[in-house]
Coordinates of C-alpha atoms in Angstrom, one line a residue:
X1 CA 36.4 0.1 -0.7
X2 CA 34.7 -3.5 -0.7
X3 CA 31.1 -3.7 -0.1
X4 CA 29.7 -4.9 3.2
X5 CA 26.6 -6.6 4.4
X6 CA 24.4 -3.5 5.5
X7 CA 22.8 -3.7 9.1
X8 CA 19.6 -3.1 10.7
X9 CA 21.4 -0.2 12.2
X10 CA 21.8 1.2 8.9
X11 CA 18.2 2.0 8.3
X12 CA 16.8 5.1 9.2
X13 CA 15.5 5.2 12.5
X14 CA 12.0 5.9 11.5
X15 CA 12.0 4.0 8.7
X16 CA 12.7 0.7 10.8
X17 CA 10.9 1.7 14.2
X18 CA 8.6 -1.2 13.6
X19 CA 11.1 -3.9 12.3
X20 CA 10.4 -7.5 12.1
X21 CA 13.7 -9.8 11.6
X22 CA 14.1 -13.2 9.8
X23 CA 16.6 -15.2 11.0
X24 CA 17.9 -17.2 7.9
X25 CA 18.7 -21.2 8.3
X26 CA 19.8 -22.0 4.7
X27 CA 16.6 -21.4 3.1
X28 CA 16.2 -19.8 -0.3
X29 CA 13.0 -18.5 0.5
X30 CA 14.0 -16.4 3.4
X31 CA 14.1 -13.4 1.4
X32 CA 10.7 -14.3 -0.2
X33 CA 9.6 -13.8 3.7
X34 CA 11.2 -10.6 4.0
X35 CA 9.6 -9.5 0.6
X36 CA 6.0 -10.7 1.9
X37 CA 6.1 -9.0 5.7
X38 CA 7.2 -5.6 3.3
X39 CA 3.9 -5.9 1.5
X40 CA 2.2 -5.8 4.6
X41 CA 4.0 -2.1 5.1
X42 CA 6.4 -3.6 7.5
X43 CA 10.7 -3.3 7.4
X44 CA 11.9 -6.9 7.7
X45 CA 15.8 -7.7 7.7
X46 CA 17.3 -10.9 7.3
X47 CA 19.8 -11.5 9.6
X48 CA 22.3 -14.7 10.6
X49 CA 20.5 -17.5 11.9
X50 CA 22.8 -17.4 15.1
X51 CA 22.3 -13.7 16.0
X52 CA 22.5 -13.3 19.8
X53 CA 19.6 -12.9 22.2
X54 CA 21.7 -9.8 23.4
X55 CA 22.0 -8.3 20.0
X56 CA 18.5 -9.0 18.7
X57 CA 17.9 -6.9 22.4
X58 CA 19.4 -3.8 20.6
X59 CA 18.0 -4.0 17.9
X60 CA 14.5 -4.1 19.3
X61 CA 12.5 -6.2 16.7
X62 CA 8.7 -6.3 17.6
X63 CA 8.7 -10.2 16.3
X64 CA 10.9 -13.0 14.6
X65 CA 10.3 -15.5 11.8
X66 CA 12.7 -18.2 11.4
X67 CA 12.6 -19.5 8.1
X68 CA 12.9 -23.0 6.6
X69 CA 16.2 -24.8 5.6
X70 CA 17.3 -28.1 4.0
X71 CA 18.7 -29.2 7.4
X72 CA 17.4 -31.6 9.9
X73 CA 17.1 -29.8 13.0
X74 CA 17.7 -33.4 14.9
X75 CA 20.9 -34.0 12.7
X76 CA 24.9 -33.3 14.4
X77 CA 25.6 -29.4 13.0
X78 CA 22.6 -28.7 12.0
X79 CA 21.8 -24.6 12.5
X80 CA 20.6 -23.7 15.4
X81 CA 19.1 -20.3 17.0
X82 CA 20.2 -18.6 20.7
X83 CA 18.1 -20.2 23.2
X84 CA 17.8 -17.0 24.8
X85 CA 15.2 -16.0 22.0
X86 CA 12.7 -17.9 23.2
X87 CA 13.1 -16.1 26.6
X88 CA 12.8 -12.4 25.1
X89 CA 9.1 -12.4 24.9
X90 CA 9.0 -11.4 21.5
X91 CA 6.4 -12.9 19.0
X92 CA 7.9 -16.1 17.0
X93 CA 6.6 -17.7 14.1
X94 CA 8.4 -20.6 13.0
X95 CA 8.2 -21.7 9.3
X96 CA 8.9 -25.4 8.2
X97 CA 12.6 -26.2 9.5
X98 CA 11.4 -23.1 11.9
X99 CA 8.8 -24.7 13.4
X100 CA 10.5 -28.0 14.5
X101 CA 13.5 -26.2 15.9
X102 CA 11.2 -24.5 17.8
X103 CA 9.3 -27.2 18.9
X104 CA 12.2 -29.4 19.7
X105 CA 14.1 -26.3 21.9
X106 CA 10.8 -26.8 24.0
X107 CA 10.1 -30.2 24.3
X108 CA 8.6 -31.4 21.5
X109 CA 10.4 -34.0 19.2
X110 CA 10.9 -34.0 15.4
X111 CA 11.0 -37.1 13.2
X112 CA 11.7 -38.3 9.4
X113 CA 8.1 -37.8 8.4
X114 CA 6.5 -41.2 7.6
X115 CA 4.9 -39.8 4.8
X116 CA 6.8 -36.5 3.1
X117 CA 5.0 -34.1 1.9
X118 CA 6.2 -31.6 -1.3
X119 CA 3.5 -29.3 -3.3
X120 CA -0.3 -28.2 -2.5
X121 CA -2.2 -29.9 0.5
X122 CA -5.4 -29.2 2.1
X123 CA -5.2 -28.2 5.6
X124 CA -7.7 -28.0 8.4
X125 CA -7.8 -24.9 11.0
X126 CA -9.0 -26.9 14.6
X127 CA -8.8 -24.3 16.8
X128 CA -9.3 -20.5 16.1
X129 CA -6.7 -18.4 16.9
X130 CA -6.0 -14.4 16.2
X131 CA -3.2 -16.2 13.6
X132 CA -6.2 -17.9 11.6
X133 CA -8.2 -14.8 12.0
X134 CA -10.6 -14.4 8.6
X135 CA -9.1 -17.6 7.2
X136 CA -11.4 -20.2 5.5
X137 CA -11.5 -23.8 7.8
X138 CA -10.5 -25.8 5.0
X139 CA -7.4 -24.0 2.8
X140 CA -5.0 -25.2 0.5
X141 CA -1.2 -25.2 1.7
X142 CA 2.0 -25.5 -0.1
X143 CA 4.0 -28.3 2.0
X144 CA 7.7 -28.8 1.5
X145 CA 9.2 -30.9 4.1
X146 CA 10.5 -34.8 4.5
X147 CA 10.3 -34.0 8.7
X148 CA 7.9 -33.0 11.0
X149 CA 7.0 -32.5 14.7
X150 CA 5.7 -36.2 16.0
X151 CA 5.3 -35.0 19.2
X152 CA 4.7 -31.2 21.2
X153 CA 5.0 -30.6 24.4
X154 CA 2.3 -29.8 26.6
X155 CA 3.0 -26.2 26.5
X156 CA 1.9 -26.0 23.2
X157 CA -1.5 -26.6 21.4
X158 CA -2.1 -27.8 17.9
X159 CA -3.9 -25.1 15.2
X160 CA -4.2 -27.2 12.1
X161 CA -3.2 -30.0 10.6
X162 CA -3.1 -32.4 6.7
X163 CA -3.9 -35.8 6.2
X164 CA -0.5 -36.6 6.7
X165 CA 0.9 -33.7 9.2
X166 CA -0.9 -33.8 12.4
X167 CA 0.8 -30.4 13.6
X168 CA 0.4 -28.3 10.5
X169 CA 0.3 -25.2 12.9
X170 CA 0.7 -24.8 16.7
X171 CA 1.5 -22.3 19.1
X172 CA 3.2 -22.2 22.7
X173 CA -0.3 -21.7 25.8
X174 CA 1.9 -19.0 27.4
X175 CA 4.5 -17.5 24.8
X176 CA 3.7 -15.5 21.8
X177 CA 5.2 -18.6 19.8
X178 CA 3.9 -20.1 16.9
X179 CA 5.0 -22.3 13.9
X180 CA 4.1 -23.7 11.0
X181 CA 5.1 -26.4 8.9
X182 CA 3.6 -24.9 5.8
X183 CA 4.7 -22.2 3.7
X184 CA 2.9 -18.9 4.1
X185 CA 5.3 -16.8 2.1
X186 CA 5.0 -18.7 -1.4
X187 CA 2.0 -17.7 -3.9
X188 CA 1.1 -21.6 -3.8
X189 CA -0.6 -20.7 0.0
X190 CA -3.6 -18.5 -1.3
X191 CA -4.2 -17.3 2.1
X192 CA -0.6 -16.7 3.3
X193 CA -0.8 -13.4 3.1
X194 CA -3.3 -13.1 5.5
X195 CA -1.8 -15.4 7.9
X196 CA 1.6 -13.7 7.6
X197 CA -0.7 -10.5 8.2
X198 CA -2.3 -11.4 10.9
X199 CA 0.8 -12.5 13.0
X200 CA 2.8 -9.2 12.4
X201 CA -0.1 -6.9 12.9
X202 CA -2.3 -8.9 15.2
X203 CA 0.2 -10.9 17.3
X204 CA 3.7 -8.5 16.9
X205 CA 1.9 -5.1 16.9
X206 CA 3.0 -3.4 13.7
X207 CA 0.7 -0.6 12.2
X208 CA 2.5 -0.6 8.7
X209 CA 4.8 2.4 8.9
X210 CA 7.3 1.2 6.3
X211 CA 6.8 3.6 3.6
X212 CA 8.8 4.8 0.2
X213 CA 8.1 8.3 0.9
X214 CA 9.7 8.3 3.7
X215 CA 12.4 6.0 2.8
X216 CA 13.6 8.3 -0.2
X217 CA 13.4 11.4 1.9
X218 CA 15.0 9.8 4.5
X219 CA 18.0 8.5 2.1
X220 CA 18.3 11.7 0.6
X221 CA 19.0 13.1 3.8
X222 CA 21.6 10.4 4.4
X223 CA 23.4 10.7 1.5
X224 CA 23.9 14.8 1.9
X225 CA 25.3 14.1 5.3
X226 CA 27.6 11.5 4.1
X227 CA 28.7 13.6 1.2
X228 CA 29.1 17.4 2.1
X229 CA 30.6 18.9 -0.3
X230 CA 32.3 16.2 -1.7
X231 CA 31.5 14.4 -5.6
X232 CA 29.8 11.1 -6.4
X233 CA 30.8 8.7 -9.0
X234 CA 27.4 6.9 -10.6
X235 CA 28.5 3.8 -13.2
X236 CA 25.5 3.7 -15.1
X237 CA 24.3 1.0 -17.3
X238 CA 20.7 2.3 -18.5
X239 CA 19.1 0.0 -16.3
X240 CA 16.1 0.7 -13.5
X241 CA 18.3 0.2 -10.8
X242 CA 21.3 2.7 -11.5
X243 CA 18.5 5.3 -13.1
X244 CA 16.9 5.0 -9.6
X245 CA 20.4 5.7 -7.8
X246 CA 21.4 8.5 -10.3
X247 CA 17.6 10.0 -9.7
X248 CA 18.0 10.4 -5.9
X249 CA 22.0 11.6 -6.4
X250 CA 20.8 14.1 -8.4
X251 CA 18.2 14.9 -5.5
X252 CA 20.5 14.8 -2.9
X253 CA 23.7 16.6 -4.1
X254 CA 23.0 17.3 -7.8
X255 CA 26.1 19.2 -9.5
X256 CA 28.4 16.8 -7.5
X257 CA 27.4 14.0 -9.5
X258 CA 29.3 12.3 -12.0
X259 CA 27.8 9.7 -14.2
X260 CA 30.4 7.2 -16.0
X261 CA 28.6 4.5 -18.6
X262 CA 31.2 1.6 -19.8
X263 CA 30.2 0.7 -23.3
X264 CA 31.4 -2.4 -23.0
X265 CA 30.3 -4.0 -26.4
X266 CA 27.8 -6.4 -24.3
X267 CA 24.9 -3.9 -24.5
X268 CA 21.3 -4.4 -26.1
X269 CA 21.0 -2.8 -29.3
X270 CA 21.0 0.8 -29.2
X271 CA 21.5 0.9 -25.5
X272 CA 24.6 3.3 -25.5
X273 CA 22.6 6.0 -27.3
X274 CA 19.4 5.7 -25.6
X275 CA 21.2 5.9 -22.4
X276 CA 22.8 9.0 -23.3
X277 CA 19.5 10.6 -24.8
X278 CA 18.0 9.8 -21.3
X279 CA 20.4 11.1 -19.4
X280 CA 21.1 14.3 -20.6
X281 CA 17.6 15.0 -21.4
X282 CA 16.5 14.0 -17.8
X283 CA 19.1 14.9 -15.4
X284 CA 21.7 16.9 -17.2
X285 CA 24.7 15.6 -15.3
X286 CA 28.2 15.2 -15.7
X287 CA 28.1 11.9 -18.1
X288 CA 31.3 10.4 -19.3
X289 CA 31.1 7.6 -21.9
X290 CA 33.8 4.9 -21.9
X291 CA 34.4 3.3 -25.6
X292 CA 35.7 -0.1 -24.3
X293 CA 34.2 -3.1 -26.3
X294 CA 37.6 -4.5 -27.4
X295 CA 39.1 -4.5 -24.4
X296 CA 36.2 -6.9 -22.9
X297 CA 36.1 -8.8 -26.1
X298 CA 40.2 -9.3 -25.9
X299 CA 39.4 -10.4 -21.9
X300 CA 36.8 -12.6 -22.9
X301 CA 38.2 -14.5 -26.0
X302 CA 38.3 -18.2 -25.3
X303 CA 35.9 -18.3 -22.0
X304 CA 32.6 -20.2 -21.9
X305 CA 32.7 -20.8 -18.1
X306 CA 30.1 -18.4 -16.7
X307 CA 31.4 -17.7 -13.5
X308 CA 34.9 -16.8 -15.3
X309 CA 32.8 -14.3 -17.8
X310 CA 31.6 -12.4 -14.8
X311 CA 34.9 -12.5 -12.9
X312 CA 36.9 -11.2 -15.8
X313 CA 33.9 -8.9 -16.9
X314 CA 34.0 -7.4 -13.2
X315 CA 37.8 -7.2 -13.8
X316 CA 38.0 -5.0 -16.7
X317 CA 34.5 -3.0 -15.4
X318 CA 36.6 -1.8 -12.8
X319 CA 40.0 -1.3 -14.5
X320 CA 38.0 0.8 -17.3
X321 CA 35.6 2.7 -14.7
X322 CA 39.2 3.1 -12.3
X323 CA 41.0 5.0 -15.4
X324 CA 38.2 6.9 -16.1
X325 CA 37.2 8.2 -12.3
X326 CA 40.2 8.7 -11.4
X327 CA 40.2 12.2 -13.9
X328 CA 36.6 13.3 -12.0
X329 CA 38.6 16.1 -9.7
X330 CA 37.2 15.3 -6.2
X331 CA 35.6 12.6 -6.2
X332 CA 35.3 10.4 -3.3
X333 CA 32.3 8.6 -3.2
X334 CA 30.9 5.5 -5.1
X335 CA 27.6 5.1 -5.9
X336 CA 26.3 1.7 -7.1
X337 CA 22.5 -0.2 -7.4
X338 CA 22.5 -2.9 -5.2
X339 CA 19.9 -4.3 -4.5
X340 CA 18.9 -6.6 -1.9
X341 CA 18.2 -10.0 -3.9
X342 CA 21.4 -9.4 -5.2
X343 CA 23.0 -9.4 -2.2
X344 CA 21.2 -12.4 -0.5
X345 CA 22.0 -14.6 -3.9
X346 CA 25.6 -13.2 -3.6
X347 CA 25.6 -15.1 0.1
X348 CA 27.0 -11.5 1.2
X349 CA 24.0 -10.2 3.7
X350 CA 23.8 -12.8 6.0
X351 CA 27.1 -15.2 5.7
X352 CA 25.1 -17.5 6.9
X353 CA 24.3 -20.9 5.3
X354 CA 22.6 -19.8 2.1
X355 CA 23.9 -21.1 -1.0
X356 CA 25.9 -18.5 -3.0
X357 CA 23.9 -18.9 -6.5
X358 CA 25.7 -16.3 -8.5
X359 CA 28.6 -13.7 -8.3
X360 CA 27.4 -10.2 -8.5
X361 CA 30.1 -7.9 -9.8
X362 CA 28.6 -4.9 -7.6
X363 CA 28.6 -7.2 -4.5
X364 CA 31.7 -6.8 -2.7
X365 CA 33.7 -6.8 -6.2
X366 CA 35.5 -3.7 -5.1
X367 CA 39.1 -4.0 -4.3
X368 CA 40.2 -1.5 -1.5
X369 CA 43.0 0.2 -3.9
X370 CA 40.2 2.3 -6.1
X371 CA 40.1 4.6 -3.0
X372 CA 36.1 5.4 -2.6
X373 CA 33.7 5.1 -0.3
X374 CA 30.7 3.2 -0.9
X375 CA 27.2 4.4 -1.5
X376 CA 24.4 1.9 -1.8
X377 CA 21.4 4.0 -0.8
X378 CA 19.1 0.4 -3.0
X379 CA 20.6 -2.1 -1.1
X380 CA 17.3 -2.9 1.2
X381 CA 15.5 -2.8 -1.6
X382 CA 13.5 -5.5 -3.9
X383 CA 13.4 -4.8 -7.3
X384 CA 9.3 -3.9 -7.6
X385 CA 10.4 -1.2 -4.6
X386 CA 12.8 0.5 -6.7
X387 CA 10.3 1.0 -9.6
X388 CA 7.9 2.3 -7.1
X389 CA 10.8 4.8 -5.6
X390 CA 11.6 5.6 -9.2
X391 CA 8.3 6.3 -9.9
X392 CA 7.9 8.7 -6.8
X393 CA 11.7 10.4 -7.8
X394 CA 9.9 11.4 -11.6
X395 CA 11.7 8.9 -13.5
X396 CA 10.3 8.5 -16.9
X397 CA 8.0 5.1 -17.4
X398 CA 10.0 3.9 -20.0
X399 CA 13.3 4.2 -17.6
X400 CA 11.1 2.7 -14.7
X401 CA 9.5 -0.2 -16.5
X402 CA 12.7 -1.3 -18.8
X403 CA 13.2 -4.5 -18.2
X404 CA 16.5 -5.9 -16.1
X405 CA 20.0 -6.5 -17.6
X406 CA 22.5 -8.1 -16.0
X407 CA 25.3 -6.5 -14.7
X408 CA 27.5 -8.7 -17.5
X409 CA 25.1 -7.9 -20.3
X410 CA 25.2 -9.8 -23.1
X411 CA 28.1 -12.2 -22.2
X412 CA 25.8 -14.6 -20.0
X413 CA 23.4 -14.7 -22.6
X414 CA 25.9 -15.9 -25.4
X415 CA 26.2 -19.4 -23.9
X416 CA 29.9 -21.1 -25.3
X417 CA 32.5 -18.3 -26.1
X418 CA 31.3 -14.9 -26.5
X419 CA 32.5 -13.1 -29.8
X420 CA 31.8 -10.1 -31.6
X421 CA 29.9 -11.7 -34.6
X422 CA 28.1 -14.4 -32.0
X423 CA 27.3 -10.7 -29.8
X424 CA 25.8 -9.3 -33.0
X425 CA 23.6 -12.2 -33.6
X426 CA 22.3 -12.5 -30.3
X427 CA 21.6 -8.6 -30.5
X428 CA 19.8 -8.5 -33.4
X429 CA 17.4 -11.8 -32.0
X430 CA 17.1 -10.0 -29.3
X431 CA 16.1 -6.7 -30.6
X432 CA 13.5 -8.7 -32.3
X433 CA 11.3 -10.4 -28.9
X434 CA 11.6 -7.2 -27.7
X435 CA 9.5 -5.5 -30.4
X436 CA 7.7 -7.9 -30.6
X437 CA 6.1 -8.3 -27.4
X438 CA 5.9 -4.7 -27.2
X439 CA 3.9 -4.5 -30.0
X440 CA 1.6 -7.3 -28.9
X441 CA 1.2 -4.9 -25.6
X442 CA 2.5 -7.5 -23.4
X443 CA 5.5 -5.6 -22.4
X444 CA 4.2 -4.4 -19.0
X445 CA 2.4 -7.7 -18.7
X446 CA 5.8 -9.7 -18.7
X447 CA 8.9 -9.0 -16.2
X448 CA 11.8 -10.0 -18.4
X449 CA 11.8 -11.0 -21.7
X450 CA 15.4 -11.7 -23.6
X451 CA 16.8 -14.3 -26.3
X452 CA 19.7 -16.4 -25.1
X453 CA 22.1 -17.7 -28.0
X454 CA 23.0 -21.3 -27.5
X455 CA 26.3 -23.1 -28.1
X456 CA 24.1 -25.8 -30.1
X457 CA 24.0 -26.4 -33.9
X458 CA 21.4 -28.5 -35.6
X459 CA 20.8 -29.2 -39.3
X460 CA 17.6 -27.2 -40.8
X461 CA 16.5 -26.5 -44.6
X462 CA 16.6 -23.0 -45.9
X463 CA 15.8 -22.6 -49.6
X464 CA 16.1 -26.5 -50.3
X465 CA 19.4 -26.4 -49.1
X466 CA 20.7 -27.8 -46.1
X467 CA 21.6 -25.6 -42.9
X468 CA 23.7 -26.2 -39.8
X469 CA 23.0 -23.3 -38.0
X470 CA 22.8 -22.3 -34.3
X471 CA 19.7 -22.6 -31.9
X472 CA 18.1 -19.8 -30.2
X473 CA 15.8 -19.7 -26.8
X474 CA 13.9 -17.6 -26.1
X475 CA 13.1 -16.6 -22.4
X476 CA 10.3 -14.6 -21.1
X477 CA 9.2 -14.6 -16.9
X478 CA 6.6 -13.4 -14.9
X479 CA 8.1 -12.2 -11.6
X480 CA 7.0 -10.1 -8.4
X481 CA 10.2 -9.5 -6.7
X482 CA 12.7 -11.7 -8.9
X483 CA 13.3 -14.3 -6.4
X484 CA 10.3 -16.9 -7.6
X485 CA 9.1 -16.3 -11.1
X486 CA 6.9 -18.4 -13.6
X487 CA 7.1 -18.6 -17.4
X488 CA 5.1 -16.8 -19.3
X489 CA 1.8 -18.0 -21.3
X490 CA 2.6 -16.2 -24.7
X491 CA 0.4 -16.4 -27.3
X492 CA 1.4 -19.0 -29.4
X493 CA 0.6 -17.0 -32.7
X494 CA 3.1 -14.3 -30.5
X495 CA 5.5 -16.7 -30.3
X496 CA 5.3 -18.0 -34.1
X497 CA 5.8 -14.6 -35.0
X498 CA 8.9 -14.0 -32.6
X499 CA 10.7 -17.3 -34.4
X500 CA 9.7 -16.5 -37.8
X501 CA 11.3 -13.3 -37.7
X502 CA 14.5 -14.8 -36.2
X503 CA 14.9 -17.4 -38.0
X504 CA 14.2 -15.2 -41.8
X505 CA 16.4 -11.9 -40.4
X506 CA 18.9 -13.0 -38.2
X507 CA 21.2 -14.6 -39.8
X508 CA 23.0 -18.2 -38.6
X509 CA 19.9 -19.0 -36.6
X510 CA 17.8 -22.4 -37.9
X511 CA 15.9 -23.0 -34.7
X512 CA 14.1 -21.2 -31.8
X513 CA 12.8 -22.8 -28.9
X514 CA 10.9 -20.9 -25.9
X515 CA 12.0 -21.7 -22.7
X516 CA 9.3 -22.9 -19.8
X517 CA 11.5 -23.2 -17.1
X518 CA 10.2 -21.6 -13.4
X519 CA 12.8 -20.4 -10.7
X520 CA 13.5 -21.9 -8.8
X521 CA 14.4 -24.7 -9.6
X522 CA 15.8 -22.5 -12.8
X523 CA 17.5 -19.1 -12.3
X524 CA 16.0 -16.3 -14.7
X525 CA 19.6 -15.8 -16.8
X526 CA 20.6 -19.0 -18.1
X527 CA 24.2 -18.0 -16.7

């Protein structure tokens, strides 16, 4: 059965009595809201930018946010929200591209801005206002924008403003409307957080009911009424996210799961076995083990276009997992760890106009013939969430705290044409940063730390003899929720040590560089 997009509706009742909804115009950041209004204990959704007044009605959201976008709001076919929002009486706050469509759907008029502004500015609160309540006068801002509102109506009043931005903030005199043409959401805005706070608790009347505890008991509860008596099939992969699934499975319906991991020959080293180890020690479920590394290798041979490795990676995943589920006697169900950032960089939650950055072989990569129903109890879910749930479920901190591996392993890590001796190098680099930063103690300090084999070759000297002999980066991030992150600031003794080791144990490799790349405008995998 192919994945869908998961509703509001979906969530528990409870869960999302207090729900706040972003409506999405193109922005990458929209989920970086969504992440934000969650810290402040409070289920967001993203949703299309065009939703309905009547359907955002049902759904009974105590506020809206509409997010930036690349658009011009004045331009022909740029995205535009129902009218009829504006007429609900629900609190708005309008970010960036937000902000002017507001403003220009009543009265106001946006313009090219004479002077664009992009990075930090310092802004000055004019008028106090509950959405400025505890905020400092003068604060810095993170501005990214080439328009802004020249002129507001007379129905709304002007907050703040930049040296450049007159209307840095307003809201409507008799709506519960606001906007604001700086960014609350990014880390960039030191006192976002409380301006983001302020509108949903202050202005939209949340108390911060949005809770893990009762999100997993909730779920639980879910998935034993969806199930009944029937069995689950869990593809595991050793990972925090599929660990996570399998923990609440086995809480939910425990006998009738089924755990299938697909050694696919793109694993770190020694993955196989410790996922076995883990998984028998810890939940003593069914667990079948697929031995399938020449089969991807054979699907593989030749490729070096990325989006081709996953596509033929997601092939013979399902192929493999297919044969091998299809000998678990009753088995109906699916059960797979999507997450949400997954899904909103897949361009499946919303189909709205957000870029599609990357296929995701668990996102809607299953064709209808394999005959299950799909659980995806993680799919609301940003990745420091699911450690927490984990966490709460009794999962082991090494389990919990392992850092992420792509769903393609290995293969986007081996940039050019991925082969078994080009695998075994990258492994054994690899297994080497590891270590390393875990014996520096930095492990839990850093969100993802991997080496990436490059398709380059450059002349070195080993032993006074000449070398031609590939390059190796290595990439380490520092990362909330996976959708912004930072390099990290290793040591550079730390670092010394991880290329010295490389470059005098892993054979073929000459050079290692260290990648210093943030997202955006980088992605974390370099494929």
């Amino acid at each position: 059965m192919t994945a869908t997009a998961s509703s509001p509706t979906d969530i528990p009742s409870s869960v999302a009595a207090q729900r706040v909804l972003v409506l999405d115009f193109g922005s990458q950041y929209a989920q970086l809201i969504a992440r934000r209004v969650r810290e402040q204990n409070v289920y967001c959704e993203i949703v299309r930018h065009d939703i309905s007044a009547d359907r955002v009605r049902e759904l009974a959201p105590l506020g809206l946010i509409l997010s930036g976008g690349p658009a011009s709001v004045y331009e022909v076919g740029a995205p535009q929200c129902d009218a009829g929002l504006f007429d609900l009486g629900l609190p708005i706050l309008g970010i960036c591209y937000g902000m002017q469509l507001a403003c220009q759907a009543l009265g106001g008029q946006v313009d090219n801005a004479p002077s664009r502004e992009y990075g930090r500015a310092g802004c000055r609160i004019n008028h106090k206002d509950r959405l400025f309540a505890g905020v400092s006068p003068q604060t810095e801002v993170w501005m990214s924008h080439g328009d802004q509102v020249a002129n507001i109506s007379d129905n709304f009043l002007p907050l703040a403003s930049t040296g450049t931005c007159p209307y840095a903030a307003v809201k409507h005199k008799q709506l519960p409307i606001y906007g604001l043409q700086f960014h609350p959401e990014v880390t960039h805005t030191p006192e976002g957080g409380k301006v983001l706070a302020n509108f949903l608790h202050q202005i939209c009347g949340t108390t911060g009911t949005w809770k893990l505890g009762d999100f997993a008991a909730e779920s639980i509860a879910r998935i034993r009424a969806q199930v009944g008596e029937k069995r689950v099939i869990c593809g595991l992969s050793g990972g925090v996210d599929s660990s996570v699934v399998a923990a609440l499975l086995a809480e939910a319906i425990g006998p009738q799961l089924s755990c299938i991991l697909i050694d696919n020959g793109l694993l770190r080293q020694d993955e196989e076995k410790s996922v076995i180890q883990e998984f028998s020690n810890h939940f003593q479920t069914d667990l079948h083990v697929v031995k399938a590394e020449d089969r991807f290798l054979q699907a593989l041979a030749g490729i070096t276009n990325p989006e081709e490795k996953r596509r033929r990676i997601g092939h013979t995943f399902i192929e493999c997992f297919a044969a091998e589920a299809a000998i678990v006697d009753g088995a109906k169900y699916l059960a797979q760890g999507t997450l949400y950032p997954d899904v909103i960089e897949s361009g499946a939650a919303i189909d709205g106009p957000a870029d599609t950055i990357k296929l995701h072989h668990n996102v809607g990569g299953l064709p209808e013939e394999l005959g299950f129903e799909l659980i995806e109890p993680l799919r609301d879910l940003f990745k420091d969430e699911v450690r927490r749930l984990g966490l709460q479920l009794g999962l082991p901190p090494e389990i919990v705290w392992r850092h992420p591996f792509p769903g393609p392993g290995l293969a986007v890590r081996c940039l050019g044409e991925v082969t078994r001796s080009r695998l075994e190098t990258l492994r054994s680099a690899d297994a080497i940063v590891v270590s390393e930063i875990q014996a520096a103690g930095l492990y839990r300090e850093t969100s993802q730390a991997f080496a990436v084999l490059l398709p380059v070759q450059s002349v070195g000297v080993m032993g006074d003899s000449r070398t031609y002999d590939d390059a190796l980066a290595v990439r380490c991030v520092n990362t909330d929720d996976f959708m912004t992150a930072d390099w990290s600031h290793l040591p550079y003794e730390l670092l010394a040590q991880i290329s010295t080791r490389i470059i005098n144990e892993v054979k073929g490799v000459n050079r290692v560089v260290y990648d210093i790349s943030s997202k955006p405008p980088a992605t974390i995998e370099w494929e």
